[in-house]
Amino acid sequence: MLRGCYWAFVHSGEQMLASSSNWIMRNTPSLEPFGLFALFGVLTVFPAILMIRVLEPELVLPAFSILLFAEAAVAAILARLIQAQENSGKVTWWDFAGAFTFMGCAAAIFGEPDQAALFFEEEAVARSNSRQ
């Protein structure tokens, strides 16, 4: 008796393939990378939509880069806490941290920092005028 395991031999030319009942379980792709992608996708899309609706157009990219850098920091902290292997064959938290850092750098480069600096200067002047 083979205890839940059977062997089927398929002859195809010169090669013989052996399979067992748990072959499917060993070779199915993990849904973990998709779940991570969906989680960070949701955590990126909803704040991005809110930023587009609330902020002035010249401030959207600098704010989006800050959001992406924050998500990269969260992914890196999680990768460090769960001791994820850096050289694994699967998608890991380190991969997401790197991707978010890269996208945050791109958003910061394409954004206009002069406009963001002027906005913060105007806010500082408005606060000092309101305190007087």
PDB file of N, CA and C in Angstrom, residues 3-78:
ATOM      1  N   ARG A   3      -0.083   4.462   0.801  1.00  0.00           N
ATOM      2  CA  ARG A   3      -0.548   5.473   1.758  1.00  0.00           C
ATOM      3  C   ARG A   3      -0.820   6.830   1.113  1.00  0.00           C
ATOM      4  N   GLY A   4      -1.804   6.924   0.266  1.00  0.00           N
ATOM      5  CA  GLY A   4      -2.230   8.187  -0.319  1.00  0.00           C
ATOM      6  C   GLY A   4      -1.344   8.686  -1.445  1.00  0.00           C
ATOM      7  N   CYS A   5      -0.408   7.909  -1.824  1.00  0.00           N
ATOM      8  CA  CYS A   5       0.503   8.346  -2.875  1.00  0.00           C
ATOM      9  C   CYS A   5       0.486   7.300  -3.976  1.00  0.00           C
ATOM     10  N   TYR A   6       0.231   7.699  -5.157  1.00  0.00           N
ATOM     11  CA  TYR A   6       0.258   6.765  -6.270  1.00  0.00           C
ATOM     12  C   TYR A   6       1.249   7.277  -7.304  1.00  0.00           C
ATOM     13  N   TRP A   7       1.749   6.390  -8.058  1.00  0.00           N
ATOM     14  CA  TRP A   7       2.720   6.761  -9.085  1.00  0.00           C
ATOM     15  C   TRP A   7       2.116   6.471 -10.447  1.00  0.00           C
ATOM     16  N   ALA A   8       2.185   7.430 -11.288  1.00  0.00           N
ATOM     17  CA  ALA A   8       1.741   7.246 -12.663  1.00  0.00           C
ATOM     18  C   ALA A   8       2.923   7.527 -13.568  1.00  0.00           C
ATOM     19  N   PHE A   9       3.185   6.605 -14.403  1.00  0.00           N
ATOM     20  CA  PHE A   9       4.301   6.768 -15.320  1.00  0.00           C
ATOM     21  C   PHE A   9       3.746   7.057 -16.701  1.00  0.00           C
ATOM     22  N   VAL A  10       4.189   8.124 -17.263  1.00  0.00           N
ATOM     23  CA  VAL A  10       3.764   8.507 -18.599  1.00  0.00           C
ATOM     24  C   VAL A  10       4.982   8.415 -19.503  1.00  0.00           C
ATOM     25  N   HIS A  11       4.866   7.610 -20.505  1.00  0.00           N
ATOM     26  CA  HIS A  11       5.990   7.432 -21.410  1.00  0.00           C
ATOM     27  C   HIS A  11       5.818   8.377 -22.595  1.00  0.00           C
ATOM     28  N   SER A  12       6.781   9.275 -22.759  1.00  0.00           N
ATOM     29  CA  SER A  12       6.735  10.173 -23.910  1.00  0.00           C
ATOM     30  C   SER A  12       8.091  10.139 -24.588  1.00  0.00           C
ATOM     31  N   GLY A  13       8.199   9.303 -25.563  1.00  0.00           N
ATOM     32  CA  GLY A  13       9.464   9.158 -26.269  1.00  0.00           C
ATOM     33  C   GLY A  13      10.504   8.524 -25.369  1.00  0.00           C
ATOM     34  N   GLU A  14      11.591   9.225 -25.123  1.00  0.00           N
ATOM     35  CA  GLU A  14      12.687   8.734 -24.308  1.00  0.00           C
ATOM     36  C   GLU A  14      12.504   9.059 -22.825  1.00  0.00           C
ATOM     37  N   GLN A  15      11.637  10.033 -22.500  1.00  0.00           N
ATOM     38  CA  GLN A  15      11.510  10.503 -21.119  1.00  0.00           C
ATOM     39  C   GLN A  15      10.344   9.822 -20.418  1.00  0.00           C
ATOM     40  N   MET A  16      10.515   9.596 -19.126  1.00  0.00           N
ATOM     41  CA  MET A  16       9.442   9.086 -18.292  1.00  0.00           C
ATOM     42  C   MET A  16       9.195  10.094 -17.185  1.00  0.00           C
ATOM     43  N   LEU A  17       7.978  10.438 -16.996  1.00  0.00           N
ATOM     44  CA  LEU A  17       7.605  11.390 -15.950  1.00  0.00           C
ATOM     45  C   LEU A  17       6.922  10.642 -14.821  1.00  0.00           C
ATOM     46  N   ALA A  18       7.305  10.920 -13.618  1.00  0.00           N
ATOM     47  CA  ALA A  18       6.650  10.313 -12.455  1.00  0.00           C
ATOM     48  C   ALA A  18       5.933  11.420 -11.705  1.00  0.00           C
ATOM     49  N   SER A  19       4.710  11.175 -11.317  1.00  0.00           N
ATOM     50  CA  SER A  19       3.971  12.179 -10.557  1.00  0.00           C
ATOM     51  C   SER A  19       3.277  11.506  -9.383  1.00  0.00           C
ATOM     52  N   SER A  20       3.029  12.274  -8.371  1.00  0.00           N
ATOM     53  CA  SER A  20       2.336  11.754  -7.198  1.00  0.00           C
ATOM     54  C   SER A  20       1.152  12.659  -6.894  1.00  0.00           C
ATOM     55  N   SER A  21       0.349  12.269  -5.923  1.00  0.00           N
ATOM     56  CA  SER A  21      -0.857  13.028  -5.616  1.00  0.00           C
ATOM     57  C   SER A  21      -0.547  14.390  -5.017  1.00  0.00           C
ATOM     58  N   ASN A  22       0.609  14.568  -4.383  1.00  0.00           N
ATOM     59  CA  ASN A  22       0.913  15.868  -3.799  1.00  0.00           C
ATOM     60  C   ASN A  22       1.797  16.715  -4.718  1.00  0.00           C
ATOM     61  N   TRP A  23       1.983  16.304  -5.978  1.00  0.00           N
ATOM     62  CA  TRP A  23       2.765  17.070  -6.931  1.00  0.00           C
ATOM     63  C   TRP A  23       2.144  18.439  -7.170  1.00  0.00           C
ATOM     64  N   ILE A  24       0.818  18.492  -7.245  1.00  0.00           N
ATOM     65  CA  ILE A  24       0.119  19.750  -7.487  1.00  0.00           C
ATOM     66  C   ILE A  24       0.339  20.707  -6.325  1.00  0.00           C
ATOM     67  N   MET A  25       0.302  20.211  -5.113  1.00  0.00           N
ATOM     68  CA  MET A  25       0.496  21.078  -3.948  1.00  0.00           C
ATOM     69  C   MET A  25       1.915  21.622  -3.883  1.00  0.00           C
ATOM     70  N   ARG A  26       2.884  20.866  -4.327  1.00  0.00           N
ATOM     71  CA  ARG A  26       4.272  21.322  -4.279  1.00  0.00           C
ATOM     72  C   ARG A  26       4.582  22.324  -5.370  1.00  0.00           C
ATOM     73  N   ASN A  27       3.873  22.273  -6.484  1.00  0.00           N
ATOM     74  CA  ASN A  27       4.216  23.094  -7.636  1.00  0.00           C
ATOM     75  C   ASN A  27       3.230  24.217  -7.915  1.00  0.00           C
ATOM     76  N   THR A  28       2.254  24.428  -7.065  1.00  0.00           N
ATOM     77  CA  THR A  28       1.339  25.538  -7.292  1.00  0.00           C
ATOM     78  C   THR A  28       2.006  26.839  -6.872  1.00  0.00           C
ATOM     79  N   PRO A  29       1.778  27.901  -7.633  1.00  0.00           N
ATOM     80  CA  PRO A  29       2.383  29.179  -7.259  1.00  0.00           C
ATOM     81  C   PRO A  29       1.715  29.745  -6.008  1.00  0.00           C
ATOM     82  N   SER A  30       2.488  30.444  -5.224  1.00  0.00           N
ATOM     83  CA  SER A  30       1.984  31.040  -3.998  1.00  0.00           C
ATOM     84  C   SER A  30       1.172  32.290  -4.313  1.00  0.00           C
ATOM     85  N   LEU A  31       0.118  32.503  -3.550  1.00  0.00           N
ATOM     86  CA  LEU A  31      -0.682  33.714  -3.715  1.00  0.00           C
ATOM     87  C   LEU A  31      -0.147  34.864  -2.868  1.00  0.00           C
ATOM     88  N   GLU A  32       0.904  34.628  -2.100  1.00  0.00           N
ATOM     89  CA  GLU A  32       1.447  35.667  -1.233  1.00  0.00           C
ATOM     90  C   GLU A  32       1.912  36.900  -1.998  1.00  0.00           C
ATOM     91  N   PRO A  33       2.664  36.791  -3.105  1.00  0.00           N
ATOM     92  CA  PRO A  33       3.062  38.007  -3.821  1.00  0.00           C
ATOM     93  C   PRO A  33       1.866  38.796  -4.335  1.00  0.00           C
ATOM     94  N   PHE A  34       0.830  38.094  -4.809  1.00  0.00           N
ATOM     95  CA  PHE A  34      -0.360  38.804  -5.272  1.00  0.00           C
ATOM     96  C   PHE A  34      -1.050  39.520  -4.121  1.00  0.00           C
ATOM     97  N   GLY A  35      -1.108  38.876  -2.964  1.00  0.00           N
ATOM     98  CA  GLY A  35      -1.716  39.517  -1.794  1.00  0.00           C
ATOM     99  C   GLY A  35      -0.937  40.739  -1.351  1.00  0.00           C
ATOM    100  N   LEU A  36       0.388  40.647  -1.372  1.00  0.00           N
ATOM    101  CA  LEU A  36       1.215  41.806  -1.024  1.00  0.00           C
ATOM    102  C   LEU A  36       1.014  42.937  -2.019  1.00  0.00           C
ATOM    103  N   PHE A  37       0.978  42.577  -3.299  1.00  0.00           N
ATOM    104  CA  PHE A  37       0.766  43.583  -4.337  1.00  0.00           C
ATOM    105  C   PHE A  37      -0.598  44.255  -4.174  1.00  0.00           C
ATOM    106  N   ALA A  38      -1.632  43.466  -3.898  1.00  0.00           N
ATOM    107  CA  ALA A  38      -2.969  44.025  -3.709  1.00  0.00           C
ATOM    108  C   ALA A  38      -3.020  44.934  -2.480  1.00  0.00           C
ATOM    109  N   LEU A  39      -2.375  44.517  -1.393  1.00  0.00           N
ATOM    110  CA  LEU A  39      -2.356  45.324  -0.176  1.00  0.00           C
ATOM    111  C   LEU A  39      -1.693  46.676  -0.418  1.00  0.00           C
ATOM    112  N   PHE A  40      -0.498  46.664  -0.981  1.00  0.00           N
ATOM    113  CA  PHE A  40       0.193  47.924  -1.225  1.00  0.00           C
ATOM    114  C   PHE A  40      -0.458  48.717  -2.345  1.00  0.00           C
ATOM    115  N   GLY A  41      -1.106  48.050  -3.279  1.00  0.00           N
ATOM    116  CA  GLY A  41      -1.846  48.762  -4.313  1.00  0.00           C
ATOM    117  C   GLY A  41      -2.987  49.566  -3.726  1.00  0.00           C
ATOM    118  N   VAL A  42      -3.741  48.941  -2.834  1.00  0.00           N
ATOM    119  CA  VAL A  42      -4.854  49.636  -2.175  1.00  0.00           C
ATOM    120  C   VAL A  42      -4.333  50.773  -1.299  1.00  0.00           C
ATOM    121  N   LEU A  43      -3.217  50.502  -0.587  1.00  0.00           N
ATOM    122  CA  LEU A  43      -2.659  51.526   0.287  1.00  0.00           C
ATOM    123  C   LEU A  43      -2.000  52.663  -0.488  1.00  0.00           C
ATOM    124  N   THR A  44      -1.803  52.495  -1.769  1.00  0.00           N
ATOM    125  CA  THR A  44      -1.244  53.559  -2.600  1.00  0.00           C
ATOM    126  C   THR A  44      -2.331  54.299  -3.374  1.00  0.00           C
ATOM    127  N   VAL A  45      -3.283  53.565  -3.921  1.00  0.00           N
ATOM    128  CA  VAL A  45      -4.282  54.169  -4.800  1.00  0.00           C
ATOM    129  C   VAL A  45      -5.226  55.106  -4.039  1.00  0.00           C
ATOM    130  N   PHE A  46      -5.738  54.688  -2.893  1.00  0.00           N
ATOM    131  CA  PHE A  46      -6.692  55.533  -2.182  1.00  0.00           C
ATOM    132  C   PHE A  46      -6.086  56.851  -1.693  1.00  0.00           C
ATOM    133  N   PRO A  47      -4.900  56.853  -1.072  1.00  0.00           N
ATOM    134  CA  PRO A  47      -4.301  58.154  -0.728  1.00  0.00           C
ATOM    135  C   PRO A  47      -3.946  58.986  -1.957  1.00  0.00           C
ATOM    136  N   ALA A  48      -3.554  58.330  -3.065  1.00  0.00           N
ATOM    137  CA  ALA A  48      -3.228  59.074  -4.282  1.00  0.00           C
ATOM    138  C   ALA A  48      -4.465  59.780  -4.829  1.00  0.00           C
ATOM    139  N   ILE A  49      -5.590  59.093  -4.831  1.00  0.00           N
ATOM    140  CA  ILE A  49      -6.839  59.722  -5.285  1.00  0.00           C
ATOM    141  C   ILE A  49      -7.202  60.882  -4.372  1.00  0.00           C
ATOM    142  N   LEU A  50      -7.036  60.700  -3.070  1.00  0.00           N
ATOM    143  CA  LEU A  50      -7.319  61.776  -2.118  1.00  0.00           C
ATOM    144  C   LEU A  50      -6.393  62.970  -2.358  1.00  0.00           C
ATOM    145  N   MET A  51      -5.112  62.708  -2.614  1.00  0.00           N
ATOM    146  CA  MET A  51      -4.170  63.800  -2.880  1.00  0.00           C
ATOM    147  C   MET A  51      -4.547  64.557  -4.145  1.00  0.00           C
ATOM    148  N   ILE A  52      -4.967  63.841  -5.181  1.00  0.00           N
ATOM    149  CA  ILE A  52      -5.354  64.493  -6.435  1.00  0.00           C
ATOM    150  C   ILE A  52      -6.558  65.391  -6.218  1.00  0.00           C
ATOM    151  N   ARG A  53      -7.488  64.953  -5.390  1.00  0.00           N
ATOM    152  CA  ARG A  53      -8.699  65.737  -5.137  1.00  0.00           C
ATOM    153  C   ARG A  53      -8.455  66.948  -4.228  1.00  0.00           C
ATOM    154  N   VAL A  54      -7.556  66.809  -3.263  1.00  0.00           N
ATOM    155  CA  VAL A  54      -7.397  67.827  -2.222  1.00  0.00           C
ATOM    156  C   VAL A  54      -6.287  68.828  -2.532  1.00  0.00           C
ATOM    157  N   LEU A  55      -5.149  68.348  -3.014  1.00  0.00           N
ATOM    158  CA  LEU A  55      -3.986  69.215  -3.180  1.00  0.00           C
ATOM    159  C   LEU A  55      -4.001  69.946  -4.513  1.00  0.00           C
ATOM    160  N   GLU A  56      -3.211  71.011  -4.562  1.00  0.00           N
ATOM    161  CA  GLU A  56      -3.020  71.726  -5.813  1.00  0.00           C
ATOM    162  C   GLU A  56      -2.200  70.836  -6.747  1.00  0.00           C
ATOM    163  N   PRO A  57      -2.372  70.976  -8.055  1.00  0.00           N
ATOM    164  CA  PRO A  57      -1.697  70.066  -8.999  1.00  0.00           C
ATOM    165  C   PRO A  57      -0.174  70.025  -8.867  1.00  0.00           C
ATOM    166  N   GLU A  58       0.462  71.145  -8.557  1.00  0.00           N
ATOM    167  CA  GLU A  58       1.915  71.138  -8.465  1.00  0.00           C
ATOM    168  C   GLU A  58       2.430  70.467  -7.200  1.00  0.00           C
ATOM    169  N   LEU A  59       1.545  70.172  -6.258  1.00  0.00           N
ATOM    170  CA  LEU A  59       1.954  69.515  -5.016  1.00  0.00           C
ATOM    171  C   LEU A  59       1.673  68.024  -4.988  1.00  0.00           C
ATOM    172  N   VAL A  60       1.006  67.510  -6.007  1.00  0.00           N
ATOM    173  CA  VAL A  60       0.615  66.103  -5.998  1.00  0.00           C
ATOM    174  C   VAL A  60       1.840  65.186  -6.065  1.00  0.00           C
ATOM    175  N   LEU A  61       2.767  65.449  -6.981  1.00  0.00           N
ATOM    176  CA  LEU A  61       3.930  64.566  -7.103  1.00  0.00           C
ATOM    177  C   LEU A  61       4.847  64.602  -5.885  1.00  0.00           C
ATOM    178  N   PRO A  62       5.150  65.766  -5.297  1.00  0.00           N
ATOM    179  CA  PRO A  62       5.947  65.718  -4.063  1.00  0.00           C
ATOM    180  C   PRO A  62       5.244  64.960  -2.932  1.00  0.00           C
ATOM    181  N   ALA A  63       3.936  65.149  -2.801  1.00  0.00           N
ATOM    182  CA  ALA A  63       3.198  64.420  -1.766  1.00  0.00           C
ATOM    183  C   ALA A  63       3.155  62.925  -2.071  1.00  0.00           C
ATOM    184  N   PHE A  64       3.022  62.573  -3.343  1.00  0.00           N
ATOM    185  CA  PHE A  64       3.004  61.168  -3.737  1.00  0.00           C
ATOM    186  C   PHE A  64       4.365  60.519  -3.473  1.00  0.00           C
ATOM    187  N   SER A  65       5.444  61.258  -3.686  1.00  0.00           N
ATOM    188  CA  SER A  65       6.768  60.700  -3.403  1.00  0.00           C
ATOM    189  C   SER A  65       6.942  60.457  -1.906  1.00  0.00           C
ATOM    190  N   ILE A  66       6.416  61.347  -1.079  1.00  0.00           N
ATOM    191  CA  ILE A  66       6.484  61.137   0.376  1.00  0.00           C
ATOM    192  C   ILE A  66       5.695  59.892   0.760  1.00  0.00           C
ATOM    193  N   LEU A  67       4.514  59.717   0.166  1.00  0.00           N
ATOM    194  CA  LEU A  67       3.709  58.518   0.427  1.00  0.00           C
ATOM    195  C   LEU A  67       4.467  57.255   0.029  1.00  0.00           C
ATOM    196  N   LEU A  68       5.102  57.264  -1.131  1.00  0.00           N
ATOM    197  CA  LEU A  68       5.831  56.082  -1.588  1.00  0.00           C
ATOM    198  C   LEU A  68       7.042  55.791  -0.710  1.00  0.00           C
ATOM    199  N   PHE A  69       7.746  56.833  -0.262  1.00  0.00           N
ATOM    200  CA  PHE A  69       8.875  56.619   0.638  1.00  0.00           C
ATOM    201  C   PHE A  69       8.398  56.047   1.978  1.00  0.00           C
ATOM    202  N   ALA A  70       7.245  56.500   2.451  1.00  0.00           N
ATOM    203  CA  ALA A  70       6.696  55.961   3.702  1.00  0.00           C
ATOM    204  C   ALA A  70       6.331  54.483   3.526  1.00  0.00           C
ATOM    205  N   GLU A  71       5.727  54.134   2.397  1.00  0.00           N
ATOM    206  CA  GLU A  71       5.393  52.728   2.144  1.00  0.00           C
ATOM    207  C   GLU A  71       6.655  51.881   1.995  1.00  0.00           C
ATOM    208  N   ALA A  72       7.696  52.441   1.406  1.00  0.00           N
ATOM    209  CA  ALA A  72       8.965  51.713   1.296  1.00  0.00           C
ATOM    210  C   ALA A  72       9.548  51.456   2.681  1.00  0.00           C
ATOM    211  N   ALA A  73       9.443  52.445   3.564  1.00  0.00           N
ATOM    212  CA  ALA A  73       9.950  52.274   4.931  1.00  0.00           C
ATOM    213  C   ALA A  73       9.165  51.195   5.669  1.00  0.00           C
ATOM    214  N   VAL A  74       7.846  51.192   5.504  1.00  0.00           N
ATOM    215  CA  VAL A  74       7.015  50.169   6.152  1.00  0.00           C
ATOM    216  C   VAL A  74       7.373  48.781   5.622  1.00  0.00           C
ATOM    217  N   ALA A  75       7.539  48.656   4.313  1.00  0.00           N
ATOM    218  CA  ALA A  75       7.889  47.353   3.730  1.00  0.00           C
ATOM    219  C   ALA A  75       9.268  46.895   4.206  1.00  0.00           C
ATOM    220  N   ALA A  76      10.218  47.814   4.322  1.00  0.00           N
ATOM    221  CA  ALA A  76      11.557  47.444   4.794  1.00  0.00           C
ATOM    222  C   ALA A  76      11.529  47.033   6.264  1.00  0.00           C
ATOM    223  N   ILE A  77      10.745  47.731   7.068  1.00  0.00           N
ATOM    224  CA  ILE A  77      10.626  47.364   8.489  1.00  0.00           C
ATOM    225  C   ILE A  77       9.990  45.983   8.618  1.00  0.00           C
ATOM    226  N   LEU A  78       8.941  45.723   7.848  1.00  0.00           N
ATOM    227  CA  LEU A  78       8.296  44.401   7.885  1.00  0.00           C
ATOM    228  C   LEU A  78       9.252  43.313   7.407  1.00  0.00           C
TER     229      LEU A  78
END
